[in-house]
Amino acid sequence: TPVGSTVVLLLDERGGLVEEEGELAFCSDHLALGYWRRPDQDEAAFHFHPLDAMKRIYRTGDLARRNLSGAFHYLGRKDLQVKVNGVRIELEEIEHAVERLAEVRQCVALAQTDASEKTIIVGYVVLHDNEQSVDSLRDSLRSTLPDALIPQRFVAVREFPLTPTNKVDRKALGLAHPVPSRLRAVEDETGFEVADEAESVLFRVWQEV
């Protein structure tokens, strides 16, 4: 709950006020003037109050829900919430489930684009045993996650790149370890040729399965 003279707001994606669920923002006389030599972060985080242009607010990037008593419940990071095939996915939920597996020491989940321009979830993992395979991880997750939340690919890495503040550099991780290429198309081996668009769609579906 808010302390002292701090006012807590919930904002929608456009920065407008909402009542029940949205991005946490603070309004206070004690806000910093900005980030040290990071004007790019200032632009994203510091804004004017939507109802009072004389006041400044700080957008935290955290998502929260306010209950009837006025308390705020943390839901996760705004930048870790993605949409895949129309389904809203919390990457933190996936990471926590993967890290509960005995073979995994640390996990970072990213929404990546594969060779067919399809958005998929990729789980980057640091394993306890570097010689271990990631092939069984998907099956191990079926008892704790719905299929939509299970990463389509897993990539084992020895360590994660870090930012100067010792947080995982997600952008650098995705660039250093791009999504593995799809397997060679089945028709390359069978010589099968589709007759129309309907057959082409069905064929691609069966390849994915």
CSV table of C-alpha atoms in Angstrom, one decimal:
chain,number,residue,atom,x,y,z
A,1,THR,CA,0.0,0.0,0.0
A,2,PRO,CA,1.2,3.6,-0.6
A,3,VAL,CA,3.2,5.2,2.2
A,4,GLY,CA,3.6,8.8,3.2
A,5,SER,CA,2.6,11.4,0.7
A,6,THR,CA,3.2,9.0,-2.3
A,7,VAL,CA,0.2,8.6,-4.6
A,8,VAL,CA,0.1,5.3,-6.6
A,9,LEU,CA,-1.7,5.3,-10.0
A,10,LEU,CA,-2.6,2.6,-12.4
A,11,LEU,CA,-2.2,3.4,-16.1
A,12,ASP,CA,-3.3,1.8,-19.4
A,13,GLU,CA,-1.0,1.5,-22.4
A,14,ARG,CA,-1.7,5.1,-23.5
A,15,GLY,CA,-1.0,6.5,-20.1
A,16,GLY,CA,-4.6,7.1,-19.1
A,17,LEU,CA,-5.9,6.3,-15.6
A,18,VAL,CA,-7.6,2.9,-14.9
A,19,GLU,CA,-9.2,1.7,-11.7
A,20,GLU,CA,-8.5,-2.0,-11.3
A,21,GLU,CA,-5.4,-3.2,-13.3
A,22,GLY,CA,-2.6,-1.6,-15.2
A,23,GLU,CA,1.0,-0.3,-15.0
A,24,LEU,CA,2.1,1.1,-11.6
A,25,ALA,CA,3.1,4.7,-11.5
A,26,PHE,CA,4.1,6.9,-8.6
A,27,CYS,CA,3.4,10.6,-8.0
A,28,SER,CA,5.5,12.2,-5.2
A,29,ASP,CA,7.4,15.3,-4.3
A,30,HIS,CA,10.5,13.1,-3.9
A,31,LEU,CA,10.8,11.8,-7.4
A,32,ALA,CA,14.3,11.9,-8.9
A,33,LEU,CA,14.9,14.4,-11.7
A,34,GLY,CA,15.8,11.5,-14.0
A,35,TYR,CA,18.3,8.7,-14.7
A,36,TRP,CA,21.9,9.6,-14.6
A,37,ARG,CA,23.0,10.3,-18.2
A,38,ARG,CA,20.2,8.2,-19.6
A,39,PRO,CA,17.8,10.5,-21.5
A,40,ASP,CA,16.3,7.5,-23.3
A,41,GLN,CA,15.2,6.0,-20.0
A,42,ASP,CA,13.9,9.4,-18.8
A,43,GLU,CA,11.5,9.6,-21.8
A,44,ALA,CA,10.1,6.1,-21.1
A,45,ALA,CA,9.7,6.5,-17.3
A,46,PHE,CA,9.1,10.1,-16.4
A,47,HIS,CA,5.8,11.7,-17.5
A,48,PHE,CA,3.4,14.4,-16.5
A,49,HIS,CA,0.4,13.5,-14.3
A,50,PRO,CA,-2.6,12.7,-16.6
A,51,LEU,CA,-4.8,15.0,-14.6
A,52,ASP,CA,-2.4,17.6,-13.5
A,53,ALA,CA,0.4,18.9,-15.8
A,54,MET,CA,2.2,20.6,-12.9
A,55,LYS,CA,3.0,17.2,-11.3
A,56,ARG,CA,5.4,14.5,-12.5
A,57,ILE,CA,4.9,10.7,-12.3
A,58,TYR,CA,7.3,7.8,-12.6
A,59,ARG,CA,6.1,4.8,-14.7
A,60,THR,CA,7.6,1.7,-13.1
A,61,GLY,CA,7.0,-0.9,-15.8
A,62,ASP,CA,5.4,-3.1,-13.2
A,63,LEU,CA,1.9,-4.4,-13.6
A,64,ALA,CA,-0.5,-4.5,-10.6
A,65,ARG,CA,-4.1,-5.0,-9.6
A,66,ARG,CA,-5.9,-3.0,-7.0
A,67,ASN,CA,-8.3,-4.8,-4.7
A,68,LEU,CA,-11.4,-3.4,-3.0
A,69,SER,CA,-9.5,-2.4,0.1
A,70,GLY,CA,-7.0,-0.3,-1.9
A,71,ALA,CA,-4.0,-2.7,-1.7
A,72,PHE,CA,-2.0,-3.3,-4.8
A,73,HIS,CA,-1.0,-6.8,-5.9
A,74,TYR,CA,2.1,-7.2,-8.1
A,75,LEU,CA,1.4,-9.1,-11.4
A,76,GLY,CA,4.7,-9.0,-13.2
A,77,ARG,CA,6.8,-6.8,-15.5
A,78,LYS,CA,5.1,-5.0,-18.4
A,79,ASP,CA,8.1,-5.8,-20.7
A,80,LEU,CA,7.8,-9.5,-19.8
A,81,GLN,CA,4.2,-9.8,-21.0
A,82,VAL,CA,3.9,-10.9,-24.7
A,83,LYS,CA,1.2,-12.0,-27.1
A,84,VAL,CA,1.7,-15.2,-29.1
A,85,ASN,CA,-1.1,-16.3,-31.5
A,86,GLY,CA,-3.4,-13.9,-29.6
A,87,VAL,CA,-2.7,-15.5,-26.2
A,88,ARG,CA,-1.3,-13.1,-23.6
A,89,ILE,CA,1.7,-14.8,-22.0
A,90,GLU,CA,3.6,-14.0,-18.8
A,91,LEU,CA,7.3,-14.9,-19.5
A,92,GLU,CA,8.0,-14.8,-15.7
A,93,GLU,CA,5.5,-17.6,-15.1
A,94,ILE,CA,7.3,-19.7,-17.7
A,95,GLU,CA,10.7,-19.0,-16.2
A,96,HIS,CA,9.6,-19.9,-12.7
A,97,ALA,CA,8.1,-23.2,-13.8
A,98,VAL,CA,11.2,-24.1,-15.8
A,99,GLU,CA,13.5,-23.2,-12.9
A,100,ARG,CA,11.6,-25.7,-10.6
A,101,LEU,CA,12.9,-28.5,-12.8
A,102,ALA,CA,15.7,-30.5,-11.1
A,103,GLU,CA,18.0,-30.2,-14.1
A,104,VAL,CA,17.7,-26.4,-14.6
A,105,ARG,CA,19.7,-23.8,-12.6
A,106,GLN,CA,18.4,-20.7,-14.3
A,107,CYS,CA,15.9,-19.8,-17.2
A,108,VAL,CA,15.1,-16.8,-19.3
A,109,ALA,CA,12.1,-17.0,-21.7
A,110,LEU,CA,12.0,-14.8,-24.8
A,111,ALA,CA,9.5,-14.3,-27.6
A,112,GLN,CA,11.5,-14.8,-30.7
A,113,THR,CA,10.8,-15.0,-34.5
A,114,ASP,CA,11.8,-18.3,-36.2
A,115,ALA,CA,12.9,-18.8,-39.8
A,116,SER,CA,9.2,-18.9,-40.9
A,117,GLU,CA,8.5,-15.5,-39.3
A,118,LYS,CA,6.4,-17.2,-36.7
A,119,THR,CA,6.6,-15.9,-33.1
A,120,ILE,CA,7.5,-18.6,-30.6
A,121,ILE,CA,8.6,-18.9,-27.0
A,122,VAL,CA,12.3,-19.9,-26.6
A,123,GLY,CA,13.6,-21.0,-23.2
A,124,TYR,CA,17.2,-20.2,-22.6
A,125,VAL,CA,18.5,-22.4,-19.8
A,126,VAL,CA,21.6,-22.8,-17.7
A,127,LEU,CA,21.7,-26.4,-16.7
A,128,HIS,CA,23.3,-27.9,-13.6
A,129,ASP,CA,25.2,-30.4,-15.8
A,130,ASN,CA,26.5,-28.7,-19.0
A,131,GLU,CA,26.6,-32.0,-20.8
A,132,GLN,CA,22.9,-32.6,-20.2
A,133,SER,CA,20.4,-32.4,-23.0
A,134,VAL,CA,17.4,-30.1,-23.1
A,135,ASP,CA,15.3,-32.6,-25.1
A,136,SER,CA,13.2,-33.8,-22.1
A,137,LEU,CA,12.4,-30.4,-20.7
A,138,ARG,CA,9.2,-29.9,-22.7
A,139,ASP,CA,7.8,-33.3,-21.5
A,140,SER,CA,8.7,-32.4,-17.9
A,141,LEU,CA,6.7,-29.2,-18.0
A,142,ARG,CA,3.4,-30.8,-19.2
A,143,SER,CA,2.3,-31.5,-15.6
A,144,THR,CA,2.8,-27.8,-14.5
A,145,LEU,CA,2.1,-25.6,-17.6
A,146,PRO,CA,-0.5,-25.5,-20.3
A,147,ASP,CA,0.7,-26.2,-23.8
A,148,ALA,CA,0.5,-22.6,-24.8
A,149,LEU,CA,3.1,-21.7,-22.1
A,150,ILE,CA,5.6,-24.4,-22.8
A,151,PRO,CA,8.5,-23.1,-24.8
A,152,GLN,CA,8.6,-24.5,-28.4
A,153,ARG,CA,12.4,-24.5,-28.3
A,154,PHE,CA,15.1,-24.7,-25.5
A,155,VAL,CA,18.6,-23.5,-25.9
A,156,ALA,CA,21.3,-24.4,-23.4
A,157,VAL,CA,23.8,-21.7,-22.6
A,158,ARG,CA,26.7,-21.7,-20.1
A,159,GLU,CA,25.8,-18.2,-18.7
A,160,PHE,CA,23.6,-15.2,-19.4
A,161,PRO,CA,25.0,-11.9,-20.5
A,162,LEU,CA,24.5,-9.2,-17.9
A,163,THR,CA,23.8,-5.4,-18.0
A,164,PRO,CA,26.0,-3.0,-16.0
A,165,THR,CA,23.4,-3.3,-13.1
A,166,ASN,CA,23.8,-7.1,-13.1
A,167,LYS,CA,20.4,-7.9,-14.6
A,168,VAL,CA,20.1,-10.4,-17.5
A,169,ASP,CA,20.6,-8.6,-20.8
A,170,ARG,CA,17.7,-10.2,-22.6
A,171,LYS,CA,18.4,-8.4,-25.9
A,172,ALA,CA,22.0,-9.5,-26.0
A,173,LEU,CA,21.0,-13.0,-25.1
A,174,GLY,CA,18.6,-13.2,-28.1
A,175,LEU,CA,21.2,-11.8,-30.4
A,176,ALA,CA,24.0,-14.1,-29.2
A,177,HIS,CA,21.8,-17.2,-29.4
A,178,PRO,CA,19.3,-16.8,-32.3
A,179,VAL,CA,16.4,-19.2,-32.7
A,180,PRO,CA,17.7,-22.6,-34.1
A,181,SER,CA,16.7,-23.0,-37.8
A,182,ARG,CA,13.7,-25.2,-38.6
A,183,LEU,CA,14.4,-28.8,-39.7
A,184,ARG,CA,14.7,-29.3,-43.4
A,185,ALA,CA,11.2,-29.5,-45.0
A,186,VAL,CA,9.8,-33.0,-45.4
A,187,GLU,CA,9.0,-32.5,-49.1
A,188,ASP,CA,12.7,-32.2,-49.7
A,189,GLU,CA,13.0,-35.9,-48.9
A,190,THR,CA,9.6,-37.2,-50.1
A,191,GLY,CA,9.3,-35.3,-53.3
A,192,PHE,CA,5.6,-34.6,-52.4
A,193,GLU,CA,4.0,-31.7,-54.2
A,194,VAL,CA,0.9,-30.0,-52.9
A,195,ALA,CA,-2.0,-29.6,-55.3
A,196,ASP,CA,-3.7,-26.4,-53.9
A,197,GLU,CA,-3.6,-24.0,-51.0
A,198,ALA,CA,-5.7,-26.2,-48.7
A,199,GLU,CA,-3.2,-29.1,-49.1
A,200,SER,CA,-0.3,-26.6,-48.5
A,201,VAL,CA,-1.8,-25.5,-45.2
A,202,LEU,CA,-2.5,-29.0,-44.1
A,203,PHE,CA,1.0,-30.1,-45.0
A,204,ARG,CA,2.6,-27.3,-43.0
A,205,VAL,CA,0.4,-28.1,-40.0
A,206,TRP,CA,1.5,-31.8,-40.1
A,207,GLN,CA,5.1,-30.7,-40.4
A,208,GLU,CA,4.8,-28.6,-37.3
A,209,VAL,CA,3.1,-31.4,-35.3
